[in-house]
CSV table of C-alpha atoms and ligand atoms in Angstrom, one decimal:
chain,number,residue,atom,x,y,z
A,1,UNK,CA,-35.6,3.0,-61.4
A,2,UNK,CA,-36.7,6.5,-63.0
A,3,UNK,CA,-37.5,6.1,-66.7
A,4,UNK,CA,-37.6,9.8,-67.9
A,5,UNK,CA,-33.7,9.4,-67.1
A,6,UNK,CA,-31.5,9.2,-70.4
A,7,UNK,CA,-30.3,4.8,-69.6
A,8,UNK,CA,-26.8,5.6,-70.5
A,9,UNK,CA,-26.7,8.1,-67.9
A,10,UNK,CA,-28.6,6.3,-64.9
A,11,UNK,CA,-26.2,2.6,-66.5
A,12,UNK,CA,-23.6,4.5,-65.1
A,13,UNK,CA,-24.7,5.8,-62.2
A,14,UNK,CA,-26.0,2.3,-61.2
A,15,UNK,CA,-26.4,0.5,-58.5
A,16,UNK,CA,-23.0,0.7,-56.8
A,17,UNK,CA,-21.8,-1.5,-53.8
A,18,UNK,CA,-25.1,-3.4,-53.8
A,19,UNK,CA,-24.9,-7.8,-54.2
A,20,UNK,CA,-26.0,-8.2,-57.8
A,21,UNK,CA,-28.7,-11.0,-59.0
A,22,UNK,CA,-28.9,-12.1,-61.8
A,23,UNK,CA,-31.1,-12.3,-65.4
A,24,UNK,CA,-32.1,-14.5,-67.3
A,25,UNK,CA,-33.4,-14.4,-70.7
A,26,UNK,CA,-35.9,-17.1,-71.2
A,27,UNK,CA,-37.7,-18.9,-73.8
A,28,UNK,CA,-40.6,-19.5,-73.0
A,29,UNK,CA,-41.1,-21.6,-76.1
A,30,UNK,CA,-44.4,-20.9,-77.7
A,31,UNK,CA,-47.0,-22.2,-75.3
A,32,UNK,CA,-48.0,-25.6,-74.7
A,33,UNK,CA,-46.1,-25.3,-71.0
A,34,UNK,CA,-44.5,-28.8,-71.5
A,35,UNK,CA,-42.1,-27.7,-73.9
A,36,UNK,CA,-40.9,-25.0,-71.4
A,37,UNK,CA,-36.9,-26.3,-70.4
A,38,UNK,CA,-36.0,-28.6,-68.1
A,39,UNK,CA,-33.7,-25.2,-67.3
A,40,UNK,CA,-36.5,-22.4,-68.0
A,41,UNK,CA,-38.9,-24.3,-65.3
A,42,UNK,CA,-35.7,-24.5,-62.7
A,43,UNK,CA,-35.5,-20.8,-63.5
A,44,UNK,CA,-37.9,-19.9,-62.9
A,45,UNK,CA,-39.4,-22.1,-60.1
A,46,UNK,CA,-35.6,-20.4,-57.5
A,47,UNK,CA,-37.2,-16.2,-59.6
A,48,UNK,CA,-37.7,-13.0,-57.4
A,49,UNK,CA,-39.2,-11.2,-59.9
A,50,UNK,CA,-40.2,-12.3,-63.8
A,51,UNK,CA,-40.8,-9.9,-66.2
A,52,UNK,CA,-43.2,-11.4,-69.1
A,53,UNK,CA,-44.4,-10.7,-72.3
A,54,UNK,CA,-47.8,-10.5,-74.1
A,55,UNK,CA,-47.7,-14.0,-75.2
A,56,UNK,CA,-46.3,-16.6,-73.0
A,57,UNK,CA,-49.5,-18.2,-72.1
A,58,UNK,CA,-51.3,-18.7,-68.4
A,59,UNK,CA,-50.6,-22.2,-68.7
A,60,UNK,CA,-46.7,-21.3,-67.7
A,61,UNK,CA,-47.8,-18.8,-66.1
A,62,UNK,CA,-49.2,-21.0,-63.9
A,63,UNK,CA,-45.5,-22.7,-62.9
A,64,UNK,CA,-43.7,-19.0,-61.2
A,65,UNK,CA,-44.4,-20.4,-57.6
A,66,UNK,CA,-46.9,-17.5,-56.4
A,67,UNK,CA,-44.5,-15.6,-54.4
A,68,UNK,CA,-42.4,-14.4,-57.4
A,69,UNK,CA,-43.2,-10.7,-58.6
A,70,UNK,CA,-45.1,-10.7,-62.0
A,71,UNK,CA,-44.6,-7.8,-63.9
A,72,UNK,CA,-46.6,-7.8,-67.7
A,73,UNK,CA,-44.4,-5.4,-70.4
A,74,UNK,CA,-46.7,-7.7,-73.3
A,75,UNK,CA,-46.2,-5.7,-76.8
A,76,UNK,CA,-48.4,-6.6,-79.2
A,77,UNK,CA,-47.9,-5.7,-82.9
A,78,UNK,CA,-47.4,-1.2,-82.7
A,79,UNK,CA,-48.5,-1.2,-80.1
A,80,UNK,CA,-45.4,-1.1,-77.8
A,81,UNK,CA,-46.7,-1.1,-74.1
A,82,UNK,CA,-43.2,-0.4,-71.8
A,83,UNK,CA,-40.5,1.0,-74.3
A,84,UNK,CA,-37.3,-1.4,-74.6
A,85,UNK,CA,-35.2,0.6,-73.0
A,86,UNK,CA,-37.7,0.7,-70.1
A,87,UNK,CA,-38.0,-2.2,-70.4
A,88,UNK,CA,-34.4,-2.9,-69.8
A,89,UNK,CA,-33.5,-0.4,-67.4
A,90,UNK,CA,-36.3,-2.6,-64.8
A,91,UNK,CA,-35.0,-5.5,-64.8
A,92,UNK,CA,-31.2,-4.0,-64.8
A,93,UNK,CA,-33.0,-2.3,-61.5
A,94,UNK,CA,-33.9,-5.4,-60.0
A,95,UNK,CA,-31.1,-7.6,-60.5
A,96,UNK,CA,-29.2,-4.7,-59.1
A,97,UNK,CA,-31.3,-4.3,-55.6
A,98,UNK,CA,-30.3,-8.7,-55.9
A,99,UNK,CA,-33.4,-9.8,-57.7
A,100,UNK,CA,-33.1,-13.1,-59.8
A,101,UNK,CA,-34.3,-11.9,-62.7
A,102,UNK,CA,-36.0,-13.7,-65.6
A,103,UNK,CA,-36.5,-11.8,-68.4
A,104,UNK,CA,-39.7,-14.4,-70.2
A,105,UNK,CA,-40.4,-14.3,-73.3
A,106,UNK,CA,-42.3,-16.2,-75.5
A,107,UNK,CA,-40.3,-19.1,-78.5
A,108,UNK,CA,-37.0,-18.6,-78.1
A,109,UNK,CA,-35.1,-15.3,-76.8
A,110,UNK,CA,-32.8,-15.1,-80.2
A,111,UNK,CA,-35.4,-15.5,-82.2
A,112,UNK,CA,-37.3,-11.7,-83.5
A,113,UNK,CA,-37.9,-11.8,-79.6
A,114,UNK,CA,-35.5,-8.6,-79.4
A,115,UNK,CA,-33.7,-11.0,-76.8
A,116,UNK,CA,-29.9,-9.6,-78.2
A,117,UNK,CA,-30.9,-6.1,-77.9
A,118,UNK,CA,-31.4,-7.0,-74.4
A,119,UNK,CA,-28.2,-7.9,-73.7
A,120,UNK,CA,-26.5,-5.7,-74.8
A,121,UNK,CA,-28.6,-3.2,-72.8
A,122,UNK,CA,-27.6,-5.7,-69.4
A,123,UNK,CA,-24.2,-6.2,-70.6
A,124,UNK,CA,-22.7,-3.6,-70.5
A,125,UNK,CA,-24.8,-2.7,-67.4
A,126,UNK,CA,-22.2,-4.4,-65.7
A,127,UNK,CA,-25.5,-6.9,-64.6
A,128,UNK,CA,-24.5,-11.3,-64.8
A,129,UNK,CA,-27.1,-12.1,-67.8
A,130,UNK,CA,-27.0,-15.9,-69.4
A,131,UNK,CA,-29.4,-17.1,-71.8
A,132,UNK,CA,-31.9,-20.2,-72.0
A,133,UNK,CA,-33.0,-20.8,-75.4
A,134,UNK,CA,-37.4,-22.3,-76.0
A,135,UNK,CA,-38.9,-24.0,-78.3
A,136,UNK,CA,-39.4,-21.2,-81.1
A,137,UNK,CA,-42.8,-20.8,-83.0
A,138,UNK,CA,-42.1,-22.2,-85.9
A,139,UNK,CA,-40.3,-25.9,-84.9
A,140,UNK,CA,-43.6,-25.3,-82.3
A,141,UNK,CA,-45.9,-25.3,-85.8
A,142,UNK,CA,-44.2,-27.7,-87.5
A,143,UNK,CA,-44.4,-30.4,-84.7
A,144,UNK,CA,-48.1,-30.2,-84.0
A,145,UNK,CA,-49.4,-30.0,-88.3
A,146,UNK,CA,-46.7,-33.1,-88.9
A,147,UNK,CA,-45.6,-30.3,-91.3
A,148,UNK,CA,-41.6,-31.3,-91.5
A,149,UNK,CA,-39.2,-27.5,-92.0
A,150,UNK,CA,-37.4,-29.5,-94.5
A,151,UNK,CA,-37.9,-32.7,-96.8
A,152,UNK,CA,-36.2,-35.2,-98.8
A,153,UNK,CA,-38.5,-34.9,-101.6
A,154,UNK,CA,-39.6,-31.6,-101.1
A,155,UNK,CA,-37.6,-28.8,-99.3
A,156,UNK,CA,-33.7,-28.7,-98.6
A,157,UNK,CA,-33.3,-25.4,-96.3
A,158,UNK,CA,-36.1,-23.1,-93.9
A,159,UNK,CA,-35.7,-19.5,-93.5
A,160,UNK,CA,-37.0,-17.8,-90.7
A,161,UNK,CA,-37.7,-14.3,-92.1
A,162,UNK,CA,-39.7,-11.3,-90.0
A,163,UNK,CA,-42.7,-9.9,-91.9
A,164,UNK,CA,-41.9,-6.1,-89.1
A,165,UNK,CA,-38.5,-4.2,-89.2
A,166,UNK,CA,-37.6,-2.3,-86.2
A,167,UNK,CA,-38.7,1.3,-88.0
A,168,UNK,CA,-42.2,-0.7,-88.8
A,169,UNK,CA,-41.3,-0.8,-92.5
A,170,UNK,CA,-40.9,-3.7,-94.9
A,171,UNK,CA,-38.8,-5.0,-96.9
A,172,UNK,CA,-38.0,-8.6,-97.3
A,173,UNK,CA,-35.5,-10.6,-99.6
A,174,UNK,CA,-38.5,-11.8,-102.8
A,175,UNK,CA,-36.0,-13.5,-104.9
A,176,UNK,CA,-34.3,-15.5,-102.3
A,177,UNK,CA,-37.5,-15.9,-100.8
A,178,UNK,CA,-39.0,-17.5,-103.9
A,179,UNK,CA,-36.6,-19.6,-104.4
A,180,UNK,CA,-37.7,-23.4,-104.8
A,181,UNK,CA,-37.6,-26.4,-103.0
A,182,UNK,CA,-36.3,-24.7,-100.2
A,183,UNK,CA,-39.3,-23.9,-97.0
A,184,UNK,CA,-40.5,-20.3,-95.9
A,185,UNK,CA,-41.4,-19.4,-92.6
A,186,UNK,CA,-42.7,-15.6,-92.1
A,187,UNK,CA,-42.9,-14.7,-88.4
A,188,UNK,CA,-45.4,-11.2,-87.9
A,189,UNK,CA,-46.8,-11.6,-91.3
A,190,UNK,CA,-50.8,-12.6,-91.3
A,191,UNK,CA,-51.1,-9.1,-92.3
A,192,UNK,CA,-49.8,-8.6,-95.1
A,193,UNK,CA,-50.7,-11.7,-96.3
A,194,UNK,CA,-52.3,-11.1,-99.4
A,195,UNK,CA,-48.1,-8.7,-100.0
A,196,UNK,CA,-46.2,-11.7,-99.2
A,197,UNK,CA,-48.6,-14.2,-101.0
A,198,UNK,CA,-47.8,-11.4,-105.0
A,199,UNK,CA,-44.9,-10.6,-103.7
A,200,UNK,CA,-43.5,-14.0,-104.0
A,201,UNK,CA,-45.4,-15.1,-107.5
A,202,UNK,CA,-43.9,-11.6,-109.0
A,203,UNK,CA,-40.4,-12.9,-107.8
A,204,UNK,CA,-41.3,-17.4,-109.6
A,205,UNK,CA,-43.0,-18.8,-107.1
A,206,UNK,CA,-46.2,-20.5,-108.7
A,207,UNK,CA,-49.2,-19.9,-107.6
A,208,UNK,CA,-50.3,-22.8,-106.9
A,209,UNK,CA,-46.7,-24.0,-104.1
A,210,UNK,CA,-48.8,-24.7,-100.5
A,211,UNK,CA,-48.9,-22.6,-97.7
A,212,UNK,CA,-50.1,-23.1,-94.3
A,213,UNK,CA,-51.1,-20.2,-91.5
A,214,UNK,CA,-51.2,-21.4,-87.9
A,215,UNK,CA,-52.0,-19.0,-85.5
A,216,UNK,CA,-51.7,-20.5,-81.6
A,217,UNK,CA,-49.7,-23.5,-81.9
A,218,UNK,CA,-49.4,-25.7,-79.6
A,219,UNK,CA,-51.8,-24.4,-77.1
A,220,UNK,CA,-55.4,-25.9,-76.8
A,221,UNK,CA,-57.1,-22.9,-79.8
A,222,UNK,CA,-54.2,-23.7,-82.3
A,223,UNK,CA,-55.2,-23.3,-85.9
A,224,UNK,CA,-54.2,-23.8,-89.0
A,225,UNK,CA,-56.2,-23.3,-92.7
A,226,UNK,CA,-53.9,-24.1,-95.5
A,227,UNK,CA,-54.0,-23.5,-99.5
A,228,UNK,CA,-51.7,-22.7,-102.3
A,229,UNK,CA,-49.8,-18.4,-102.5
A,230,UNK,CA,-53.5,-18.2,-105.7
A,231,UNK,CA,-55.3,-18.7,-102.8
A,232,UNK,CA,-54.5,-18.3,-98.6
A,233,UNK,CA,-55.0,-14.9,-98.8
A,234,UNK,CA,-58.7,-15.7,-99.3
A,235,UNK,CA,-58.4,-18.7,-96.5
A,236,UNK,CA,-57.0,-16.4,-94.3
A,237,UNK,CA,-60.3,-14.0,-95.0
A,238,UNK,CA,-62.7,-16.6,-94.6
A,239,UNK,CA,-62.2,-18.0,-91.2
A,240,UNK,CA,-60.5,-15.2,-90.2
A,241,UNK,CA,-57.0,-16.1,-89.4
A,242,UNK,CA,-55.5,-13.3,-86.7
A,243,UNK,CA,-51.3,-12.9,-85.3
A,244,UNK,CA,-49.9,-13.8,-83.2
A,245,UNK,CA,-49.6,-16.7,-86.4
A,246,UNK,CA,-47.1,-18.3,-88.7
A,247,UNK,CA,-47.3,-18.4,-92.4
A,248,UNK,CA,-45.2,-21.6,-94.6
A,249,UNK,CA,-44.4,-21.8,-97.3
A,250,UNK,CA,-43.4,-24.4,-99.4
A,251,UNK,CA,-44.1,-28.0,-100.6
A,252,UNK,CA,-43.5,-29.9,-97.5
A,253,UNK,CA,-47.0,-27.6,-96.6
A,254,UNK,CA,-48.7,-30.4,-99.2
A,255,UNK,CA,-47.7,-33.4,-96.3
A,256,UNK,CA,-50.7,-31.5,-93.9
A,257,UNK,CA,-52.7,-33.9,-92.7
A,258,UNK,CA,-56.0,-32.8,-91.3
A,259,UNK,CA,-56.3,-36.5,-90.0
A,260,UNK,CA,-52.6,-36.4,-88.6
A,261,UNK,CA,-52.0,-33.1,-87.7
A,262,UNK,CA,-55.5,-33.9,-85.6
A,263,UNK,CA,-54.0,-37.2,-83.6
A,264,UNK,CA,-50.4,-35.8,-83.2
A,265,UNK,CA,-52.8,-32.8,-80.8
A,266,UNK,CA,-54.2,-35.7,-79.4
A,267,UNK,CA,-51.1,-37.2,-78.9
A,268,UNK,CA,-49.1,-34.2,-77.2
A,269,UNK,CA,-52.2,-33.0,-74.8
A,270,UNK,CA,-52.4,-36.4,-73.5
B,301,SAM,C1,-42.2,-11.1,-81.5
B,301,SAM,S1,-42.8,-12.3,-82.0
B,301,SAM,C2,-41.5,-13.4,-81.4
B,301,SAM,C3,-40.7,-15.1,-81.8
B,301,SAM,C4,-41.0,-15.8,-81.0
B,301,SAM,N1,-39.3,-15.2,-79.6
B,301,SAM,C5,-40.8,-17.1,-80.9
B,301,SAM,O1,-39.1,-17.3,-81.2
B,301,SAM,O2,-41.6,-17.8,-81.8
B,301,SAM,C6,-43.8,-13.2,-82.5
B,301,SAM,C7,-44.7,-13.3,-83.9
B,301,SAM,O3,-44.4,-15.1,-83.3
B,301,SAM,C8,-44.9,-15.5,-84.2
B,301,SAM,N2,-45.9,-16.6,-82.7
B,301,SAM,C9,-44.6,-16.3,-81.6
B,301,SAM,N3,-46.2,-17.6,-81.3
B,301,SAM,C10,-46.7,-17.9,-81.8
B,301,SAM,C11,-47.8,-19.6,-81.4
B,301,SAM,N4,-47.9,-20.0,-80.9
B,301,SAM,N5,-48.6,-19.8,-83.2
B,301,SAM,C12,-48.1,-19.0,-84.4
B,301,SAM,N6,-47.8,-18.2,-84.3
B,301,SAM,C13,-47.0,-17.4,-82.6
B,301,SAM,C14,-46.1,-14.5,-85.1
B,301,SAM,O4,-46.1,-14.4,-86.1
B,301,SAM,C15,-45.9,-13.6,-83.9
B,301,SAM,O5,-46.6,-12.5,-84.4
């Protein structure tokens, strides 16, 4: 692949006549290898090459057979180590060379994972592609902390939002997010935590609304801290909570119990 050729031209010049492989956009889940789906594991075992991101845990990479080529294309917030176009070109090139390609992403490919963009590009190139869903971070974090996303006494709906936009800007529908009796899970928002809690209070949530931060959910180094809209920025600073973490806002967080969460973690790890 020549990364200097524009995407459309490169796709047009595509590898006609060669037997074509397949791309599987696979969700790796939040980190615990036991949370991979059976289909995801099967695809890893069948792969010729695995192209993976930084949120894919070591335990999952250990499940890739040793002969399989691994290519790291990880990105961190505002540090895109491999541009999106180049990642798509890479997986298309590998599939056009006849290989079974697994594009492995943290969580679920279609939840803040750019899976939609990659799917469009791969489809446009005429390469067979499938999507294998994964457990998104919010589900992993809630399962391991004992915080239910919905609960008949506390929350009627759950909303997943991202603190980051494609252009790097930060704008959310605050009146919608600040409604009571719902759970809001914010991905990629920890760096903007102070601004987020300020906006939620300014738009009507009471300052005593419970908030949890869960970092590295389902991994051995999972970190959970809880507070309220009023206190959580200080709690986060004191405990040095950093990405990758989720912000969970809503009355369901009042159900968090440290002892119960520890029991959940121990059983899940056994
Ligand atoms: C680019 S998004 C990818 C989300 C992913 N596709 C998913 O479905 O979970 C990255 C953000 O997801 C969240 N995240 C991913 N894995 C996480 C984990 N194990 N624990 C807590 N947050 C996580 C963090 O907010 C992180 O900044």
